[in-house]
Coordinates of C-alpha atoms in Angstrom, one line a residue:
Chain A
X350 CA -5.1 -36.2 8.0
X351 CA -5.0 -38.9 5.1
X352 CA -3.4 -37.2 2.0
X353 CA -5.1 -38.3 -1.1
X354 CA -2.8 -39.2 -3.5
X355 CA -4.2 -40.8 -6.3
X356 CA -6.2 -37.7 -6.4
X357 CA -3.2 -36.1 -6.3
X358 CA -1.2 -37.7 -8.9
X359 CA -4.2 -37.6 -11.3
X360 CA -4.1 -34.5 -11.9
X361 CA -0.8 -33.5 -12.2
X362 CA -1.3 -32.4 -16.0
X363 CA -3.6 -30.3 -14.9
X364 CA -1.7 -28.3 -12.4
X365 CA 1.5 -28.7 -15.2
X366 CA -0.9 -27.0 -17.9
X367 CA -2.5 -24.3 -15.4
X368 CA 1.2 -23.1 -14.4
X369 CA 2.1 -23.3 -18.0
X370 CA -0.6 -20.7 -18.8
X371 CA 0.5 -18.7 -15.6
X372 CA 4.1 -19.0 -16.6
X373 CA 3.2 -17.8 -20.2
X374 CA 1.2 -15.1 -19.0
X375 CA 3.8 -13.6 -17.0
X376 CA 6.1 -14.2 -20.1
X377 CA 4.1 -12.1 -22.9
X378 CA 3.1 -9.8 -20.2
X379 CA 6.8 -9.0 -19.3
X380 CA 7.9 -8.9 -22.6
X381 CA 5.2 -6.3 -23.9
X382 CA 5.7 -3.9 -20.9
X383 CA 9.5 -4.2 -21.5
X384 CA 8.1 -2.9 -25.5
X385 CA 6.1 -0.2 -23.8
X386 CA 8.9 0.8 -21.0
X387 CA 11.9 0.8 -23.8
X388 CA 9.4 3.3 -26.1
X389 CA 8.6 5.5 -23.0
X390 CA 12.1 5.8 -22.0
X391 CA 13.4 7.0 -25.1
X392 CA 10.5 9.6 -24.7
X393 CA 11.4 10.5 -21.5
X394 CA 15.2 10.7 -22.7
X395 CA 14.6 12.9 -25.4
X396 CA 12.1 15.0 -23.6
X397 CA 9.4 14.9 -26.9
X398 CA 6.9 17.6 -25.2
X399 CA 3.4 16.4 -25.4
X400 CA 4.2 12.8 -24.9
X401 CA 6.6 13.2 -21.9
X402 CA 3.1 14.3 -19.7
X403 CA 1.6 11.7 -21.0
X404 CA 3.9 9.0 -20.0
X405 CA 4.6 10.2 -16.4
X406 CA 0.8 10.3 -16.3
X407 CA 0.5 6.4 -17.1
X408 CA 3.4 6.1 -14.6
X409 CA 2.2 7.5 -11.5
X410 CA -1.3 5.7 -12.3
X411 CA 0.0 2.4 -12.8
X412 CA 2.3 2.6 -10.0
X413 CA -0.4 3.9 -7.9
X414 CA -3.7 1.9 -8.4
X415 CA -4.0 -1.7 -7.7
X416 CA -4.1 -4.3 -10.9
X417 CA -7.3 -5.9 -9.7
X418 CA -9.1 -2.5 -10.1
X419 CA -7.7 -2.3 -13.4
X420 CA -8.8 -5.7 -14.3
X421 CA -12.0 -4.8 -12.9
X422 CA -12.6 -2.1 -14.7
X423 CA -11.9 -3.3 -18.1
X424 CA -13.6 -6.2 -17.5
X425 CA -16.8 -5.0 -15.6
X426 CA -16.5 -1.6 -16.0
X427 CA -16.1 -1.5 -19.8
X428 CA -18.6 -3.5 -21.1
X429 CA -21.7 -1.1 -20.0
X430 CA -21.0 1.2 -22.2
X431 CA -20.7 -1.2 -24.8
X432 CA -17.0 -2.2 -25.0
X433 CA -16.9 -6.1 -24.7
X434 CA -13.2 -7.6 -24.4
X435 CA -12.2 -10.8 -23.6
X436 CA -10.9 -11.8 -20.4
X437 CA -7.9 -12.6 -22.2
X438 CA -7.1 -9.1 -23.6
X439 CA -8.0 -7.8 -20.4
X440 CA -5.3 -9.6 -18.3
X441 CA -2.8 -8.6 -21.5
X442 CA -3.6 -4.8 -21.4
X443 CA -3.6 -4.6 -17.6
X444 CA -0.5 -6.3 -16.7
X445 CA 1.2 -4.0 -20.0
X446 CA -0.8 -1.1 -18.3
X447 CA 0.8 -2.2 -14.9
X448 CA 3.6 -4.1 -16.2
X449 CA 5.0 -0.8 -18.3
X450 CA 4.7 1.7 -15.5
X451 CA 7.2 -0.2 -13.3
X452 CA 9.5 -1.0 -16.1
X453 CA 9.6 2.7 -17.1
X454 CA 10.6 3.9 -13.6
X455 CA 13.1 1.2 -13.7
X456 CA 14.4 2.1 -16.9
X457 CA 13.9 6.1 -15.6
X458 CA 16.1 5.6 -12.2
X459 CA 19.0 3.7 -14.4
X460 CA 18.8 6.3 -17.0
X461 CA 18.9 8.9 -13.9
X462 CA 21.9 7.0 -12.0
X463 CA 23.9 7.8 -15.4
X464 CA 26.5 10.2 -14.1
X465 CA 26.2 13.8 -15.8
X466 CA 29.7 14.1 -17.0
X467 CA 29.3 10.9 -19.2
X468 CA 26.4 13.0 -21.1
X469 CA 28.4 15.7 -21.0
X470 CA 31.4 14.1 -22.1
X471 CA 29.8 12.2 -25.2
X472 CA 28.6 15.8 -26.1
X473 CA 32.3 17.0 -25.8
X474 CA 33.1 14.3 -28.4
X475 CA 30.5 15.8 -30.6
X476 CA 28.1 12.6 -30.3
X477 CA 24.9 13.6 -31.6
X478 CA 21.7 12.7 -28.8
X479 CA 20.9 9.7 -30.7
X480 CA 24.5 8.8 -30.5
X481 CA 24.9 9.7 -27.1
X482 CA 21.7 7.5 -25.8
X483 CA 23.0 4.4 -27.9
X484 CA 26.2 4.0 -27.5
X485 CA 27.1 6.1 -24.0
X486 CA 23.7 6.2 -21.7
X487 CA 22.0 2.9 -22.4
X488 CA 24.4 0.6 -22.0
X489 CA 25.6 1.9 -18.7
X490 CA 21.7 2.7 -17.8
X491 CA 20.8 -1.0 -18.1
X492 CA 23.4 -2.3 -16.3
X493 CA 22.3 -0.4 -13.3
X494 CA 18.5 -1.7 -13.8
X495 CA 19.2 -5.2 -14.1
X496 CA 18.9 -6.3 -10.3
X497 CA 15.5 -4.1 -9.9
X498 CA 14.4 -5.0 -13.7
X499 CA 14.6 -8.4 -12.6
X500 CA 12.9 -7.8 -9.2
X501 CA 10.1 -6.1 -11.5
X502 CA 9.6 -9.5 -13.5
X503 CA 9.5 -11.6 -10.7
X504 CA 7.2 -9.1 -9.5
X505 CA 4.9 -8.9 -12.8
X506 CA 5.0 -13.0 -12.6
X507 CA 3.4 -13.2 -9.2
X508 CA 0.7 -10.1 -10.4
X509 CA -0.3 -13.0 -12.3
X510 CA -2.3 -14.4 -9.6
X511 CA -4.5 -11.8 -9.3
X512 CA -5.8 -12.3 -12.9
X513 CA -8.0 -15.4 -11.8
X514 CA -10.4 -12.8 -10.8
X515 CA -11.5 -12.4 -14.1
X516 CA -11.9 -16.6 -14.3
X517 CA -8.6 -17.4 -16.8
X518 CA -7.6 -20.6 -15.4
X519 CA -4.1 -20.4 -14.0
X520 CA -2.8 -21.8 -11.4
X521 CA -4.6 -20.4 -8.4
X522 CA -8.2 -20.2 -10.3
X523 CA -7.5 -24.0 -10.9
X524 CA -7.0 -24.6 -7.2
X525 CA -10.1 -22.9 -6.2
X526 CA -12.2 -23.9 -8.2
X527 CA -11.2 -27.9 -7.9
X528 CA -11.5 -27.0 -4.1
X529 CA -14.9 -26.4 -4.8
X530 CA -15.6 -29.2 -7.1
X531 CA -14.2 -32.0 -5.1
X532 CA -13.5 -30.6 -1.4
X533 CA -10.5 -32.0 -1.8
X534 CA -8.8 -28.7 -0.2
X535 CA -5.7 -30.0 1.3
X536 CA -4.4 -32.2 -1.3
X537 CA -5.3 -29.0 -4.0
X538 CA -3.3 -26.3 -1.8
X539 CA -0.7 -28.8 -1.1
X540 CA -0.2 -28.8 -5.5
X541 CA -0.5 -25.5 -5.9
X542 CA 2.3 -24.6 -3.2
X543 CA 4.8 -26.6 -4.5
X544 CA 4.4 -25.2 -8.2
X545 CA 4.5 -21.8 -6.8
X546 CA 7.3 -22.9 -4.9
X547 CA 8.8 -24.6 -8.1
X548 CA 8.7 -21.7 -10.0
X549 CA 9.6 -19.1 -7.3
X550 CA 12.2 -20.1 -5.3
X551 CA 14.7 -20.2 -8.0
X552 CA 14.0 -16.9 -9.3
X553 CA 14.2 -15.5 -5.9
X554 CA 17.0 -17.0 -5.2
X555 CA 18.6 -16.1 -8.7
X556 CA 17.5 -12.4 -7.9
X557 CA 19.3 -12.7 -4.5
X558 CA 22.7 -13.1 -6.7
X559 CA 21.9 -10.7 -8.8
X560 CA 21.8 -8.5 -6.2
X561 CA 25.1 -9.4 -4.4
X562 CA 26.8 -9.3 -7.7
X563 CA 25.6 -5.6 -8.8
X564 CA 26.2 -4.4 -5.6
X565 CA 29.8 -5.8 -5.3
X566 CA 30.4 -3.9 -8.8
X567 CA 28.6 -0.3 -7.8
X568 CA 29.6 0.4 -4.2
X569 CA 33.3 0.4 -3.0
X570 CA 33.0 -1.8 -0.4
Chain B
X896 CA -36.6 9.3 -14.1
X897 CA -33.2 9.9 -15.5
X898 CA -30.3 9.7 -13.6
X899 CA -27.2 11.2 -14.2
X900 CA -24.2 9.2 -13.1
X901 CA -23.3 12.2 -11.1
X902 CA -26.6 11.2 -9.4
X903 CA -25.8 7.9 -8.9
X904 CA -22.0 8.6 -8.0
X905 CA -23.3 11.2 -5.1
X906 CA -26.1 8.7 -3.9
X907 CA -23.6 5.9 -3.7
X908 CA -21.0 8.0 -1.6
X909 CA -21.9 7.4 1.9
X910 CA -22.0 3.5 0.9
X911 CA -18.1 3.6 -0.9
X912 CA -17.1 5.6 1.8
X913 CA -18.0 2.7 4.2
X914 CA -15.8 0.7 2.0
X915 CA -13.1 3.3 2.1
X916 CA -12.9 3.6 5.6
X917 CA -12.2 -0.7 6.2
X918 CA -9.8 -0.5 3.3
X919 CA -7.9 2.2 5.2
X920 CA -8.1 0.2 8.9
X921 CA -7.0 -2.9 7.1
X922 CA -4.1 -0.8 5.7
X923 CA -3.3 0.8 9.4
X924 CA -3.6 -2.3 11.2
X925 CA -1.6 -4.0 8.7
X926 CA 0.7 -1.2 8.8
X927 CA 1.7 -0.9 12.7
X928 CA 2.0 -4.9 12.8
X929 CA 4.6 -4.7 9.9
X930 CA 6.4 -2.0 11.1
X931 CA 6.6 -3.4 14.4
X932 CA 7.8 -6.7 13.3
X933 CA 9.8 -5.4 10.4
X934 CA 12.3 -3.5 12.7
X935 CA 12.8 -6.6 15.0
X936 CA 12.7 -9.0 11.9
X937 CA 15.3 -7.0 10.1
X938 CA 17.1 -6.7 13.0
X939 CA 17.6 -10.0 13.5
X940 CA 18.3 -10.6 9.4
X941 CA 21.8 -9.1 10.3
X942 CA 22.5 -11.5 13.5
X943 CA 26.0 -13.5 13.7
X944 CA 23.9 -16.9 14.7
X945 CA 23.3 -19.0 11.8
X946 CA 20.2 -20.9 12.6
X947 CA 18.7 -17.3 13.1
X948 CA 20.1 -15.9 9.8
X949 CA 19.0 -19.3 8.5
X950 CA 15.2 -18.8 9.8
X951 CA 14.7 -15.5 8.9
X952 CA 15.8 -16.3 5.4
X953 CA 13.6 -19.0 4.7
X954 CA 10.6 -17.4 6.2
X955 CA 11.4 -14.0 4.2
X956 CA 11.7 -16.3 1.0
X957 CA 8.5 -18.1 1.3
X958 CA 6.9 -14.8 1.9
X959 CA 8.7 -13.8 -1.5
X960 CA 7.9 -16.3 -3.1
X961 CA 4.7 -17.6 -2.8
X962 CA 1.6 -14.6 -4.2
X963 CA 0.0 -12.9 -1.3
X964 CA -3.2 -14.1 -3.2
X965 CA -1.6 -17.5 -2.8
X966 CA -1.5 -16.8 1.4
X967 CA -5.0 -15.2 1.9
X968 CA -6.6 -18.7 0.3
X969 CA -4.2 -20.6 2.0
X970 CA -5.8 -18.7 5.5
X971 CA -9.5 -18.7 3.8
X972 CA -9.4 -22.2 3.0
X973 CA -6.6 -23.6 5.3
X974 CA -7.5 -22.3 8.5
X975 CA -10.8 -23.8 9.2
X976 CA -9.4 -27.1 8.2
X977 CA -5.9 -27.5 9.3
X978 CA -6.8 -26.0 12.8
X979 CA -10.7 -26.1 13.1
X980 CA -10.8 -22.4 13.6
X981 CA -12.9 -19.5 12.2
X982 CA -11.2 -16.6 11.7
X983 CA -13.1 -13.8 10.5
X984 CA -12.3 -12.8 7.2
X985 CA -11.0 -9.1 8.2
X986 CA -8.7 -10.6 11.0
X987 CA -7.2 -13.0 8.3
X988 CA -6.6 -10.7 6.2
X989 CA -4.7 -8.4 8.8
X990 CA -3.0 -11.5 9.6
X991 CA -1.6 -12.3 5.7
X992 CA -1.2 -9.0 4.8
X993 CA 0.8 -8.0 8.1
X994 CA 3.1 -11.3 8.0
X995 CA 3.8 -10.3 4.4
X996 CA 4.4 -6.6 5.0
X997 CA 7.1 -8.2 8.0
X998 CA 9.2 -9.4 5.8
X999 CA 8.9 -6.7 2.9
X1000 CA 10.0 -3.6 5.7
X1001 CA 12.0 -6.0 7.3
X1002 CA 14.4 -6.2 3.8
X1003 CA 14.4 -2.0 4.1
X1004 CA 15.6 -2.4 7.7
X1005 CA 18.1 -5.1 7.1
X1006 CA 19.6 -2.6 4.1
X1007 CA 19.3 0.4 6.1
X1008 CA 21.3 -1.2 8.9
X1009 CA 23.8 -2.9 6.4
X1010 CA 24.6 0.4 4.6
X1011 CA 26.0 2.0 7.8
X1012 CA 29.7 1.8 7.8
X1013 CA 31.0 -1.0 10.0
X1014 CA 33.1 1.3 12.4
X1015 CA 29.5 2.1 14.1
X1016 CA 29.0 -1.2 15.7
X1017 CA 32.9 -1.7 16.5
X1018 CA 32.3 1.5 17.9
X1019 CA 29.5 0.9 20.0
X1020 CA 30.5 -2.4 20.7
X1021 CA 33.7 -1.2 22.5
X1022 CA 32.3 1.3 24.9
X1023 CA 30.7 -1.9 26.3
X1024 CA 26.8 -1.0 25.1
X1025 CA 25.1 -4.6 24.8
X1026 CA 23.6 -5.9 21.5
X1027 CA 19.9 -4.1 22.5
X1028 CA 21.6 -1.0 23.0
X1029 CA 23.8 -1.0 20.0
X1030 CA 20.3 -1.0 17.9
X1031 CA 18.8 1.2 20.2
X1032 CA 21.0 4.1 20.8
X1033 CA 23.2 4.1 17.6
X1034 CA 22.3 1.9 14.6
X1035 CA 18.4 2.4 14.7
X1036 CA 18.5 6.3 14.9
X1037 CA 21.1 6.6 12.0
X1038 CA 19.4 3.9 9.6
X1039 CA 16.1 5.5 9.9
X1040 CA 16.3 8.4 7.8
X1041 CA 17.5 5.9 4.8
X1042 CA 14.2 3.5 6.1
X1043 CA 11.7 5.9 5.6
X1044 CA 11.2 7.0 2.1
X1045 CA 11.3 3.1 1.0
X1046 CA 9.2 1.8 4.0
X1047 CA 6.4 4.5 2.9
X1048 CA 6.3 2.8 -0.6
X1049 CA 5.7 -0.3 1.3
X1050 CA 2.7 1.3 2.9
X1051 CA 1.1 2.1 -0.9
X1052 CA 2.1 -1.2 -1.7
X1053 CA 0.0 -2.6 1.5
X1054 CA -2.9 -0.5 0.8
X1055 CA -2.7 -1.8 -2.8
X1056 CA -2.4 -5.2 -1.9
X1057 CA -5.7 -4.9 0.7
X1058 CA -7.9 -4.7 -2.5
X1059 CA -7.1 -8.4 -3.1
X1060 CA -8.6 -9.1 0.7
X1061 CA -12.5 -8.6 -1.3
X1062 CA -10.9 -12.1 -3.4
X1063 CA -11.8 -13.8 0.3
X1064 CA -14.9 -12.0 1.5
X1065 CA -13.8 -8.8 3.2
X1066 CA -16.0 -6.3 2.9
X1067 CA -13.3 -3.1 1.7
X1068 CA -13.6 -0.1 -0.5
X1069 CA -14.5 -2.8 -3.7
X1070 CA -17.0 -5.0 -2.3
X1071 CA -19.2 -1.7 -1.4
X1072 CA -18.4 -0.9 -4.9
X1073 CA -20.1 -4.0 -5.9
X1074 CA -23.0 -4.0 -4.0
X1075 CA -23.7 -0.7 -5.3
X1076 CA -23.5 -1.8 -9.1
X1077 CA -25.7 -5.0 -7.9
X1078 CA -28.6 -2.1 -6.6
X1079 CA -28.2 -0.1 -9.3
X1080 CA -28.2 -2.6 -11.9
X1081 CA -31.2 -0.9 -13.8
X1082 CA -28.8 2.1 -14.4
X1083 CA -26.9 0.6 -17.6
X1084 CA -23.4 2.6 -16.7
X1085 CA -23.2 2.4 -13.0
X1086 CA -20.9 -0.1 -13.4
X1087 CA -18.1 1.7 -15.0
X1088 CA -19.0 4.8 -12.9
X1089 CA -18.3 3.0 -9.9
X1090 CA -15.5 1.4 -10.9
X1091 CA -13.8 4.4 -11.8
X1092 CA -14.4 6.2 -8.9
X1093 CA -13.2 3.3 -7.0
X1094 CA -9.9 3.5 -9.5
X1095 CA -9.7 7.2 -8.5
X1096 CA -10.2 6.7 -5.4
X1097 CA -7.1 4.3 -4.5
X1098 CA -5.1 7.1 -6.9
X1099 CA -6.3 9.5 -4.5
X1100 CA -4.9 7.5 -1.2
X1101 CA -2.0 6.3 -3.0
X1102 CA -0.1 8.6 -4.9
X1103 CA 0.3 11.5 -2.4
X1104 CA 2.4 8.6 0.0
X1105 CA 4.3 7.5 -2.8
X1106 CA 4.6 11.1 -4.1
X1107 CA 5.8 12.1 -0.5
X1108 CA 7.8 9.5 -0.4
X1109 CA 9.9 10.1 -3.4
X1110 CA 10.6 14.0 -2.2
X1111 CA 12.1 12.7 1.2
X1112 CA 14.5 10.4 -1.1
X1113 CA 15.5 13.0 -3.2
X1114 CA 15.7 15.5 -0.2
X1115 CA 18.1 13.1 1.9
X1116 CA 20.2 11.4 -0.8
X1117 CA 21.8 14.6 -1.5

């Protein structure tokens, strides 16, 4: 097996630029879920009656369907009835869609883990709700959901593979489709593992700590 | 003649049902490979040796690491190369999704087994019972009740993940979906139709595990 690495070297940029755009991706997506999981929290918190079914609704779908159907949908689906979106805003409102339902569970299980006597205590003091969320159940909530929030983004970034489906070129669509152009298949899938690996191994072993550290804090051990 | 997309939904049925049926044998064969493995893999996560710990580290970290999307290409377009074999595309796709699945219920093993208390395996240990006994007769049987509830998300999670197999040419529950729109392609809306009956459908398998799966947590956390 003779590695070609001219080939290989050549095209570096482009491998760079395709796992920016995954990279970035993954960014905006995270950060507009983590939008659409803070405002569904505080809904779920405050128990505001028609909008509580909803939410739990979008929850259980989004936790319960795969993204590529979603992509597929808005994307294939869609546009026979006349709605024509962009690939782009697909990927952005699927992975919020998906993105959002995870992040609200997260958020729902830290806000659940929150002992009762706290709330109960802050209502003692004569906190009002709005009080007591802000300065008694969130901060203590979030702590508890960092280690899974941050399995959730790590999660979310990886989700962006499947969004070369619907041909935006990140990092795996690249591969493929320079696979196909040039047969060059080794050298291609030897790129692409290493910037996956680049980008991954890090986080996972960042999330690893994470982990051990929360832990050490919660349990008694 | 008019159709109705109830029509065309109904027609269609037998054809997506076909689809449904190798999306759920990719699932269960992916399922009893990763459970099988998972115990022994978690199993060995909490070994004394080293090199082991050290082995099943890396493996479970490249398995983290790098998309399952990543890994079926890899098999699609590695395999015929690297090894000059042919792998049918549904046995590949077992393969993948079962060595991922490995290392996902092996992590719920290795914290099921971690979270008994210590004095267990002391315990065991001192009545003489050897290392395959120790798992057998007293750590297994008293991790599995905290294994299960998180171990049936993994299932959902493995049927979700089988959709991506149609990416490399299986022929599951959204490739019949497609060759359906492709037929129908005079009928303007079939493709949204189909598409959300396949979205419903994976709803449908899907949320009663997870939804199952929850009420056992809550049921044995208490």
């Amino acid at each position: 097996m003779q590695l070609d690495t001219d080939f290989m070297t050549r095209h570096i940029p482009d491998f760079v630029h395709a796992a920016g755009l995954s990279l970035s991706i993954g960014g905006i997506a995270i950060l507009l879920s983590l939008s659409v999981a803070c405002i569904y929290s505080a809904i779920l918190f405050f128990q505001v009656p028609i909008l509580k079914g909803f939410v739990r609704a979008h929850v259980e779908v989004a936790r319960n369907t795969p993204l590529l159907i979603q992509l597929f949908f808005l994307y294939y689906g869609l546009p026979s009835i006349g709605i024509k979106l962009s690939s782009m805003t697909v990927v952005f409102i699927a992975m919020t869609f998906l993105g959002g339902g995870y992040f609200t569970e997260v958020f729902r299980s830290g806000l659940d883990a929150v002992t009762k006597t706290q709330a109960e205590s802050g209502l003692a003091l004569g906190l009002s709700r709005m009080q007591l969320f802000r300065y008694v159940i969130m901060p203590q909530a979030f702590r508890i959901s960092i280690p899974a929030l941050f399995a959730n983004f790590i999660f979310l970034l990886k989700e962006t593979t499947i969004v070369s489906a619907v041909a935006v070129p990140e990092l795996l669509y690249t591969t493929t489709s320079y696979i196909s152009l040039y047969y060059k298949t080794y050298e291609m899938l030897l790129m692409m593992t290493i910037c996956y690996l680049i980008i991954f191994l890090p986080l996972s072993f960042l999330l690893s700590c994470i982990e051990r550290r929360y832990q050490y804090g919660t349990h008694g051990h | 003649m008019e159709r109705t997309g109830i029509d065309l939904l109904i027609h269609s049925l037998p054809e997506l049902g076909k689809g449904v049926v190798q999306t759920v044998l990719i699932s269960l064969y992916t399922i009893i490979f990763s459970l099988a493995g998972g115990i022994m893999f978690g199993a060995l996560r909490t070994s004394r040796l080293w090199w082991l710990r050290f082995l099943t580290r890396s493996y479970l970290e490249l398995f983290r690491s790098i998309p399952i999307l990543v890994w079926l290409f890899f098999f699609f377009f590695g395999l015929p190369i690297f090894f000059g074999i042919n792998v049918p595309a549904f046995t590949s796709a077992v393969l993948v999704l079962s060595l991922w699945g490995i290392s996902e219920i092996g992590e719920v093993v290795r914290g099921a087994l971690q979270s008994l208390p210590k004095g267990q395996t002391e315990a065991g240990k001192s009545i003489g019972l050897n290392t395959f006994q120790l798992f057998r007769y007293v750590l297994l049987p008293q991790a599995v009740r905290r294994m299960i509830p998180p171990t049936i998300s993994v299932f959902t999670r493995i049927i979700m993940t089988s959709s991506l197999t149609v990416l490399v040419g299986v022929t599951e529950m959204i490739k019949s979906g497609q060759q359906v729109i492709e037929r129908n392609y005079t009928y303007g809306h079939a493709a949204i139709i189909i598409y959300g009956a396949l979205f419903v459908f994976y709803f449908l398998i899907c949320y009663p595990l997870s939804a199952y799966s929850r009420r056992l947590e809550r049921r044995w956390t208490q």
